[in-house]
GROMACS .gro file of N, CA and C in nm:
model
  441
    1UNK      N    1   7.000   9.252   3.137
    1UNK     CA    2   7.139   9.268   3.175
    1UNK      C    3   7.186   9.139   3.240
    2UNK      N    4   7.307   9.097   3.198
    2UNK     CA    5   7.388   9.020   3.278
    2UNK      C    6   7.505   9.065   3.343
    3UNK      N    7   7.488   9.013   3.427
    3UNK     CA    8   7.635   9.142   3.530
    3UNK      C    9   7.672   8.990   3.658
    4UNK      N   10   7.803   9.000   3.646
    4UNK     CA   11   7.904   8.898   3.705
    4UNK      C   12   7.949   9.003   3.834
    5UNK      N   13   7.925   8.977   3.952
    5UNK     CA   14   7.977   9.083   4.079
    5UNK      C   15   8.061   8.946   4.126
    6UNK      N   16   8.243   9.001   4.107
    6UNK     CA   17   8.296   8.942   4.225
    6UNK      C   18   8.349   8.998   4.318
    7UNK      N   19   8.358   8.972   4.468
    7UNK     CA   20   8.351   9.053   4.562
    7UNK      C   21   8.539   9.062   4.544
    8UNK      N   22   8.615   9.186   4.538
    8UNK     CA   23   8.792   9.175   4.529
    8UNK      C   24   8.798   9.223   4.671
    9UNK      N   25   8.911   9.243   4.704
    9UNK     CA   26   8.991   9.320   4.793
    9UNK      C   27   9.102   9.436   4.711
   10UNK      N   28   9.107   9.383   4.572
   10UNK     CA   29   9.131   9.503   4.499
   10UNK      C   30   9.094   9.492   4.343
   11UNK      N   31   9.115   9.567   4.265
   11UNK     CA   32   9.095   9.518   4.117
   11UNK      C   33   9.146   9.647   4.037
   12UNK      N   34   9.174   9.631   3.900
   12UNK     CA   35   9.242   9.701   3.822
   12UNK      C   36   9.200   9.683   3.710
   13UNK      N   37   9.190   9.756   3.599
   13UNK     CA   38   9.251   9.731   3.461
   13UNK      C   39   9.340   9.833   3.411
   14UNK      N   40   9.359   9.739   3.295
   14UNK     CA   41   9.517   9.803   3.191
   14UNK      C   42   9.470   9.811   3.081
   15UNK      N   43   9.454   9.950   2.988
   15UNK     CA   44   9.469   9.954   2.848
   15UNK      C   45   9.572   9.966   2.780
   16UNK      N   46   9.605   9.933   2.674
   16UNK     CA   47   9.734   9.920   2.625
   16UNK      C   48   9.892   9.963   2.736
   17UNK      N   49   9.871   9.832   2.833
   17UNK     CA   50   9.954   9.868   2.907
   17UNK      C   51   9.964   9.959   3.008
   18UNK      N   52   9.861  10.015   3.003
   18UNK     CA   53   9.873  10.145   3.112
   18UNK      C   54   9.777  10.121   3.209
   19UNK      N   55   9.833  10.169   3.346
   19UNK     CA   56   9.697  10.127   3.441
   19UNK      C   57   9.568  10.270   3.416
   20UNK      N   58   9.450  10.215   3.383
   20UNK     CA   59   9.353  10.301   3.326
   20UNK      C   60   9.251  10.315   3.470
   21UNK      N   61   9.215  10.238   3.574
   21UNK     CA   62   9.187  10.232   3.687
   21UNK      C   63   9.164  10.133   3.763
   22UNK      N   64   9.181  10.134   3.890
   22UNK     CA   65   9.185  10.063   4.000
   22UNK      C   66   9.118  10.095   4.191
   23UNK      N   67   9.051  10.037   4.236
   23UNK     CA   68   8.969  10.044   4.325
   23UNK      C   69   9.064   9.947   4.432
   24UNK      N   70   9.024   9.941   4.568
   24UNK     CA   71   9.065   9.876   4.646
   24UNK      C   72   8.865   9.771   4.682
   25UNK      N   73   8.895   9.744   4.808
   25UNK     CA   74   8.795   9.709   4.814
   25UNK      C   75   8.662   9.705   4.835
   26UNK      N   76   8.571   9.610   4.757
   26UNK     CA   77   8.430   9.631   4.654
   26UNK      C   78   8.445   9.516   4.536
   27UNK      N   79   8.361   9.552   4.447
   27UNK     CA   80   8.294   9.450   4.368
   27UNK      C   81   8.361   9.514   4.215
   28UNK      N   82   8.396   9.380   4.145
   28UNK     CA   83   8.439   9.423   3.999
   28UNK      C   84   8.311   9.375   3.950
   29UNK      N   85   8.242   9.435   3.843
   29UNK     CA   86   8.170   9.399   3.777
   29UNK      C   87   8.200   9.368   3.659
   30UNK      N   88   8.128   9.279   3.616
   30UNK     CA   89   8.146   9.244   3.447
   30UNK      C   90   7.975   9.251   3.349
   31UNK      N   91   7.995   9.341   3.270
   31UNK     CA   92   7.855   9.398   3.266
   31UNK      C   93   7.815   9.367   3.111
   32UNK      N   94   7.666   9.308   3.093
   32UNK     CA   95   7.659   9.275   2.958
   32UNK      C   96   7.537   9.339   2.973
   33UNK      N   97   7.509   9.366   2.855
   33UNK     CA   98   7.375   9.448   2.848
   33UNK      C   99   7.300   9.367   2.671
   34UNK      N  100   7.184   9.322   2.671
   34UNK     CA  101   7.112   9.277   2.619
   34UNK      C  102   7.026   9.387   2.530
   35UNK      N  103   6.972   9.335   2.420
   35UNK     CA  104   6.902   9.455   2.356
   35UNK      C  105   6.744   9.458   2.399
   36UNK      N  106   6.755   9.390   2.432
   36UNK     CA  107   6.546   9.422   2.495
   36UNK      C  108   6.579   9.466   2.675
   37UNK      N  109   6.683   9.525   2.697
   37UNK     CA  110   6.730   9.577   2.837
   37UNK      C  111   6.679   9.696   2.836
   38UNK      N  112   6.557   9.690   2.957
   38UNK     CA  113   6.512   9.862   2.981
   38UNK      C  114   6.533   9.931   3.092
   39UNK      N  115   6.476  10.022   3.118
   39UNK     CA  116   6.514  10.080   3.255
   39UNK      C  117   6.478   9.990   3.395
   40UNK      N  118   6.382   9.965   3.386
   40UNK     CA  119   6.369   9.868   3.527
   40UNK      C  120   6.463   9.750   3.507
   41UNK      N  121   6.520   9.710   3.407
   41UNK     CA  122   6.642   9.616   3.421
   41UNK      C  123   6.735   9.692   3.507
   42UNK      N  124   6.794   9.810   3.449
   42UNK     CA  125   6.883   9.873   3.544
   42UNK      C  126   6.881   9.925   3.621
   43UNK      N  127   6.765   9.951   3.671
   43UNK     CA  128   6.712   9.985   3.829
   43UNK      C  129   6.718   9.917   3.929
   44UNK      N  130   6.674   9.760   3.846
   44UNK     CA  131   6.696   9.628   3.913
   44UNK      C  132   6.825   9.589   3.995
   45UNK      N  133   6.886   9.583   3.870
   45UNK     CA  134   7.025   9.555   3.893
   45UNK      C  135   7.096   9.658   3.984
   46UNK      N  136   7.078   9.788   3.984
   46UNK     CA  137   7.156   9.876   4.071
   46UNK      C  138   7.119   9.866   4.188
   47UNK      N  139   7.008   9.877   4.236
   47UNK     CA  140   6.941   9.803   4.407
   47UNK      C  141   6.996   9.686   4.464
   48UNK      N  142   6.979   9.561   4.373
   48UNK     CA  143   7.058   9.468   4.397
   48UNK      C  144   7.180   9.482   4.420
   49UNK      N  145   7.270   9.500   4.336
   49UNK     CA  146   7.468   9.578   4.367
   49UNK      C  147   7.418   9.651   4.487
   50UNK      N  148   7.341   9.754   4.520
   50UNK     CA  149   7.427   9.860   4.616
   50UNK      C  150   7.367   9.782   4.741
   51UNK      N  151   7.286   9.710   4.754
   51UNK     CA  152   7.190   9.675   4.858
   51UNK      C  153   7.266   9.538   4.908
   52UNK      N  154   7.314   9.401   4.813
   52UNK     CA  155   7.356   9.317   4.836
   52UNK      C  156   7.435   9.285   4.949
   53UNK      N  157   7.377   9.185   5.045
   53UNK     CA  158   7.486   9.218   5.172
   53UNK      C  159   7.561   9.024   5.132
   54UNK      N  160   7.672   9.066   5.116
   54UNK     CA  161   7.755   8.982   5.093
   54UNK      C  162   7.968   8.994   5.124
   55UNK      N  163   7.941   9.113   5.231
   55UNK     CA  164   8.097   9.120   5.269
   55UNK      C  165   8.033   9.124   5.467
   56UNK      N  166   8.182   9.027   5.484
   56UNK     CA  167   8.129   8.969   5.617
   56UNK      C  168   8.164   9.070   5.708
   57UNK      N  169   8.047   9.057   5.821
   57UNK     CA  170   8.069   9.138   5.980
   57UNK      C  171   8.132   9.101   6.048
   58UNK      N  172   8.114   9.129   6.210
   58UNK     CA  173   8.204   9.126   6.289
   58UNK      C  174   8.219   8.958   6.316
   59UNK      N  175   8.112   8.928   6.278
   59UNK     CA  176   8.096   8.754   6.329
   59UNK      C  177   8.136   8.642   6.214
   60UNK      N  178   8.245   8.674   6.095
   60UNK     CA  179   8.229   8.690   5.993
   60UNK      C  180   8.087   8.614   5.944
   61UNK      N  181   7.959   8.667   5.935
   61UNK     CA  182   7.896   8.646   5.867
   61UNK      C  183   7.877   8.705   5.737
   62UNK      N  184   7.809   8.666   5.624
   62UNK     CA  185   7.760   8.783   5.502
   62UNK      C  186   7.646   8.830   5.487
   63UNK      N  187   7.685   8.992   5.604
   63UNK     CA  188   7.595   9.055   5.623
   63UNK      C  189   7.573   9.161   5.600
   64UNK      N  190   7.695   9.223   5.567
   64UNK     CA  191   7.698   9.409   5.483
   64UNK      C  192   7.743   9.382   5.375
   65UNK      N  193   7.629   9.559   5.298
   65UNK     CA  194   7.629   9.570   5.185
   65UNK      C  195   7.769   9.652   5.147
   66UNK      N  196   7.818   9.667   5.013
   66UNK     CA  197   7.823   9.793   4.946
   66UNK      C  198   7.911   9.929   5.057
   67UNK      N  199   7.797   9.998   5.054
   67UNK     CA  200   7.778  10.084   5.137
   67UNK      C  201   7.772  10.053   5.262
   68UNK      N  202   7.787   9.943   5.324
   68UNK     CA  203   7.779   9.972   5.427
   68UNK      C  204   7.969   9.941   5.495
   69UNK      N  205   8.050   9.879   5.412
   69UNK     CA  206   8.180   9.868   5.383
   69UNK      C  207   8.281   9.981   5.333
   70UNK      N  208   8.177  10.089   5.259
   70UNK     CA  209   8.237  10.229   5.199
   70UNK      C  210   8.299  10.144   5.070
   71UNK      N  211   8.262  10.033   5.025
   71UNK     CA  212   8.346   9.974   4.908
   71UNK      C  213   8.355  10.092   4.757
   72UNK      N  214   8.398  10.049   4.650
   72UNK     CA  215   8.426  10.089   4.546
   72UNK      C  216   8.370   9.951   4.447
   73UNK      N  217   8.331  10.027   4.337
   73UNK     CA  218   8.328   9.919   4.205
   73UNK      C  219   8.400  10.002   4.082
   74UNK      N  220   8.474   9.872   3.998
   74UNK     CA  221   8.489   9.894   3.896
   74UNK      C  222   8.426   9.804   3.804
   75UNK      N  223   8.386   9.876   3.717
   75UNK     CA  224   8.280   9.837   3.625
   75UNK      C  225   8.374   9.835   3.481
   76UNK      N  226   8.351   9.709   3.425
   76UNK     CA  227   8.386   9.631   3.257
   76UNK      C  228   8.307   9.595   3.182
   77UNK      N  229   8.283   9.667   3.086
   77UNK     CA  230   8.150   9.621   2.954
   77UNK      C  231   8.176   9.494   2.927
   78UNK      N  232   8.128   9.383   2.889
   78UNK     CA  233   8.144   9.234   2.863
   78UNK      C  234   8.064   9.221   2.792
   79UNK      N  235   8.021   9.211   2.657
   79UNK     CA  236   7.908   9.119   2.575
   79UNK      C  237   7.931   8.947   2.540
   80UNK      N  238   8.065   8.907   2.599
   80UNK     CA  239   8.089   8.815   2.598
   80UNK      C  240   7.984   8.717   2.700
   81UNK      N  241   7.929   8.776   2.816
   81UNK     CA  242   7.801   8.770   2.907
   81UNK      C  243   7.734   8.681   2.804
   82UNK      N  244   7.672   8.713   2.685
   82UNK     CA  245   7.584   8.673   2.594
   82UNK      C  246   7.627   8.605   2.501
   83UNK      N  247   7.759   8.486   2.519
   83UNK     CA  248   7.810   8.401   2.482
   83UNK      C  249   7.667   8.285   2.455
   84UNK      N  250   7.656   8.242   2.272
   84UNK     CA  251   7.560   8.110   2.282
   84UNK      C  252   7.662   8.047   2.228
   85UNK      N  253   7.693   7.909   2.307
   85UNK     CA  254   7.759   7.773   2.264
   85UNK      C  255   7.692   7.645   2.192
   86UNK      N  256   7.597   7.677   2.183
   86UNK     CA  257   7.532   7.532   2.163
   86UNK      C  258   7.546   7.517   2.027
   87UNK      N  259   7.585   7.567   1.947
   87UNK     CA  260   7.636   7.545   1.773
   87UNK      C  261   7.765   7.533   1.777
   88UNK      N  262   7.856   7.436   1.708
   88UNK     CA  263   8.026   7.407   1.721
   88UNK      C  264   8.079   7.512   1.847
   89UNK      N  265   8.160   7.507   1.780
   89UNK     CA  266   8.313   7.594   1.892
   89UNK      C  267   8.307   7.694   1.912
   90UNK      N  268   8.275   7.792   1.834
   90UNK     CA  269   8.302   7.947   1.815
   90UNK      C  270   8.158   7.997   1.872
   91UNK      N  271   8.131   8.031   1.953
   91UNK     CA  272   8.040   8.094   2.049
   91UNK      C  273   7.984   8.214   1.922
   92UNK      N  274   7.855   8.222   1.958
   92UNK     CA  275   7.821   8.325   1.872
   92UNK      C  276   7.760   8.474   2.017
   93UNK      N  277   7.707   8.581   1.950
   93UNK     CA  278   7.724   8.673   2.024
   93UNK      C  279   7.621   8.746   1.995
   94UNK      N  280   7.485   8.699   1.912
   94UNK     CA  281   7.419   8.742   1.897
   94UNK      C  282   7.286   8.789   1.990
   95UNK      N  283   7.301   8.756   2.096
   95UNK     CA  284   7.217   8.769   2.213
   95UNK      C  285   7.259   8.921   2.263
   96UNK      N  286   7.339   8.956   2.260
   96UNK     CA  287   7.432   9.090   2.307
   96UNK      C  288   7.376   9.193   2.238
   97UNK      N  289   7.352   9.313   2.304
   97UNK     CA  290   7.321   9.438   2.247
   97UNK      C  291   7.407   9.516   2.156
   98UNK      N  292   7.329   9.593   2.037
   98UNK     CA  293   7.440   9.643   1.949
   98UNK      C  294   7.513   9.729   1.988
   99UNK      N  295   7.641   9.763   1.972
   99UNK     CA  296   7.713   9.816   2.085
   99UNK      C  297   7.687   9.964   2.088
  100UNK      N  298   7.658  10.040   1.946
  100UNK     CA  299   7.603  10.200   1.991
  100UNK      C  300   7.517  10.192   2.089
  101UNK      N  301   7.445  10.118   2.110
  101UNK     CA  302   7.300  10.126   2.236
  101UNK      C  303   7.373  10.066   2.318
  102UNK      N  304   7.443   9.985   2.350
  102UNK     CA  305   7.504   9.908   2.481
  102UNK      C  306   7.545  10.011   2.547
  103UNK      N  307   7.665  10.053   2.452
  103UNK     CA  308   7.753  10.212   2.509
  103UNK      C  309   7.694  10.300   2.570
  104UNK      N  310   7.553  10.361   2.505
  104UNK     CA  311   7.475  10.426   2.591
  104UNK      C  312   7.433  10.385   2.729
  105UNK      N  313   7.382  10.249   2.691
  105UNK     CA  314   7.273  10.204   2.820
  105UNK      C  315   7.387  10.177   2.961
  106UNK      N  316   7.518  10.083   2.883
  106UNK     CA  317   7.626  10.092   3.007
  106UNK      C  318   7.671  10.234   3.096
  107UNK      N  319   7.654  10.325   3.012
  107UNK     CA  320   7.709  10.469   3.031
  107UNK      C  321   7.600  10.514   3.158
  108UNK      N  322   7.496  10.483   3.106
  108UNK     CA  323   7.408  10.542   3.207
  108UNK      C  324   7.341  10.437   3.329
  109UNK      N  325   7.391  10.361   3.342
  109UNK     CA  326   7.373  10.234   3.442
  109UNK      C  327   7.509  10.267   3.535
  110UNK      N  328   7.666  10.292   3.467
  110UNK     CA  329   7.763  10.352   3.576
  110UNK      C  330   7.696  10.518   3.653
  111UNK      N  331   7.634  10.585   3.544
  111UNK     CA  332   7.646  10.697   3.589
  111UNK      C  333   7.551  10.698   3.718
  112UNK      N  334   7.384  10.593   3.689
  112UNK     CA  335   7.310  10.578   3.802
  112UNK      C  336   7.392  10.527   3.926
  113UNK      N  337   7.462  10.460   3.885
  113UNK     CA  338   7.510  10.393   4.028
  113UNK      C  339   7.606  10.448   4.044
  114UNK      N  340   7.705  10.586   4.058
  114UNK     CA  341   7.788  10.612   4.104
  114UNK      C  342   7.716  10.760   4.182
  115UNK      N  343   7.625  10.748   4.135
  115UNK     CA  344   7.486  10.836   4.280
  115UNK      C  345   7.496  10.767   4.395
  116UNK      N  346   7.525  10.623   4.449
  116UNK     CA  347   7.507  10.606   4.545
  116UNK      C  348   7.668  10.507   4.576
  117UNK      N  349   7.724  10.503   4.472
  117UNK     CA  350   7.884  10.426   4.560
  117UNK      C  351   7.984  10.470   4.456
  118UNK      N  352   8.081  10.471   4.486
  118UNK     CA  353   8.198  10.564   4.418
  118UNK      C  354   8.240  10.431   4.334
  119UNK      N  355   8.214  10.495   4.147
  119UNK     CA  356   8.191  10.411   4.033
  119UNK      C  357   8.385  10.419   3.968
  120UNK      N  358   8.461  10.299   3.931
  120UNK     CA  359   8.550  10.386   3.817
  120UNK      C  360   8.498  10.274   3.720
  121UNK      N  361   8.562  10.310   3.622
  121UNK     CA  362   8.555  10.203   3.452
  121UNK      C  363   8.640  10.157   3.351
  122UNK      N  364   8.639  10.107   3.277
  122UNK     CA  365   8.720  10.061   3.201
  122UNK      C  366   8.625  10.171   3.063
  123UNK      N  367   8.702  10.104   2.941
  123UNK     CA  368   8.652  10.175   2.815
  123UNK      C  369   8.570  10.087   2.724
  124UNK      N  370   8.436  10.117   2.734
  124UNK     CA  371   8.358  10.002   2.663
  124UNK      C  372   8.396  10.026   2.507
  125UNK      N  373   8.465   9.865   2.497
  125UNK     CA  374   8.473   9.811   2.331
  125UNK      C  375   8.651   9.810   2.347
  126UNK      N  376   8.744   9.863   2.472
  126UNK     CA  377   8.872   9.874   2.447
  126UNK      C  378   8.913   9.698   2.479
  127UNK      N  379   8.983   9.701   2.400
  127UNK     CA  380   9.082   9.563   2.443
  127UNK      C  381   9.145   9.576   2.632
  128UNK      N  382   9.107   9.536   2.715
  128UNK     CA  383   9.140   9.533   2.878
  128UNK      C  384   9.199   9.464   2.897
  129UNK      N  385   9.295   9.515   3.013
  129UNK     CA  386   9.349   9.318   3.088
  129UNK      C  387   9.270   9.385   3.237
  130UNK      N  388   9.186   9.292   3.284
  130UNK     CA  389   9.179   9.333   3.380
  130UNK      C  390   9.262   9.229   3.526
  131UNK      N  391   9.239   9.260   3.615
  131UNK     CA  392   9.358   9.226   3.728
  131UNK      C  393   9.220   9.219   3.871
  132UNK      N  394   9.270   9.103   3.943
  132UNK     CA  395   9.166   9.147   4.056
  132UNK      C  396   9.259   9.031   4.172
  133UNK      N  397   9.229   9.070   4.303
  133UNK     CA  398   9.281   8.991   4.399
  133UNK      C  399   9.131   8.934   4.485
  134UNK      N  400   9.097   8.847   4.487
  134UNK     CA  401   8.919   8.810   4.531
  134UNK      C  402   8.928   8.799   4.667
  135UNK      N  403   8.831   8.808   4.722
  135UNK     CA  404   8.784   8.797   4.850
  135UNK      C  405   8.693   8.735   4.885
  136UNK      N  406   8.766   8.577   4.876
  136UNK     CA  407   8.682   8.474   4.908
  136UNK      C  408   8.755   8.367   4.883
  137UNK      N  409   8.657   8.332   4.740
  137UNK     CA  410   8.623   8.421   4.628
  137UNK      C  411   8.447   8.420   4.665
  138UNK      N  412   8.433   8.548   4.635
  138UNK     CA  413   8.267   8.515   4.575
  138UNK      C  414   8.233   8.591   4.513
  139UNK      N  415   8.162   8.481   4.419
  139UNK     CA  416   8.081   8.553   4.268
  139UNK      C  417   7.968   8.550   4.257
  140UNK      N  418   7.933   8.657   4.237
  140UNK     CA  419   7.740   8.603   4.206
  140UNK      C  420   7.680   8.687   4.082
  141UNK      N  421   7.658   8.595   4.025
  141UNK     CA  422   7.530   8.602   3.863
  141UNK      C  423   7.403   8.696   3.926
  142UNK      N  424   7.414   8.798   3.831
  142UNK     CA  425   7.254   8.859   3.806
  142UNK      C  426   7.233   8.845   3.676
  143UNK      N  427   7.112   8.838   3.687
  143UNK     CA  428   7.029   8.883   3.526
  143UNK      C  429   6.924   8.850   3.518
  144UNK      N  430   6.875   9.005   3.532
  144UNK     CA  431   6.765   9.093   3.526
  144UNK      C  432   6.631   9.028   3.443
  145UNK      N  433   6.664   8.939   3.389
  145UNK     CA  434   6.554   8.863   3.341
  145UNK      C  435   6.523   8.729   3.400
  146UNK      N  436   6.564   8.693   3.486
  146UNK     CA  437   6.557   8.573   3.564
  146UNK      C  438   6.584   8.602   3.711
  147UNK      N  439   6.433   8.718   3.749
  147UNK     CA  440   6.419   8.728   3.872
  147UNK      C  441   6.342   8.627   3.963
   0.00000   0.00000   0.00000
């Protein structure tokens, strides 16, 4: 898995125009899922998200997690994550999981992690705009194969 956490103060998306959901503040994710992605990938990755202490305390340091903020995530399927450039212009996408199995594996990676922090989503494979106001900014890269 590759998964993009930026920390918002709010975030949204829009499907055809319509607001489809929106969180205040917490982490938007941008979530790619790989085809040799197994369960301890997403076990991985969900410990990391809920555990990550990266929203500041009283001193502003970055020292609480997740949960310990009461944050929200909204979560966006991305196979674009698995963008290869190194051949001309047009990025190829073959690193990316086929999307019947993505769909699954994303499905059940929100559903694990909304056991422990209140999950919304976008529609994996819909055309999105998504919307976010950052808090910072900070972004931070996982992936689960380059622990």
């Amino acid at each position: 898995m590759k998964i993009i956490i930026q920390r918002v103060k709010e975030a949204s998306v829009a499907i055809e125009g319509k607001n489809h959901a929106s969180i205040k503040q917490g982490f938007l994710l941008l979530v790619g899922v790989a085809p040799d992605d197994q369960q301890d990938d997403m076990d991985y990755a969900i410990r990391k998200i809920v555990q990550m202490r990266i929203f500041s305390d009283e001193n502003d340091k970055m020292n609480l997690s997740l949960q310990d903020i009461n944050g929200e995530i909204l979560s966006i399927s991305q196979f674009t994550l698995f963008a290869d450039t190194k051949k001309g212009n047009r990025p190829a996408f073959t690193g990316a999981a086929k999307p019947d199995w993505a769909s699954q594996f994303y499905d059940q990676f929100n559903q694990k992690l909304a056991q422990l922090v209140p999950v919304k989503t976008g529609i994996f494979g819909a055309d999105m705009q998504v919307s976010l106001i950052n808090d910072g900014p900070v972004t931070i890269i996982l992936d689960t194969k380059h622990r």
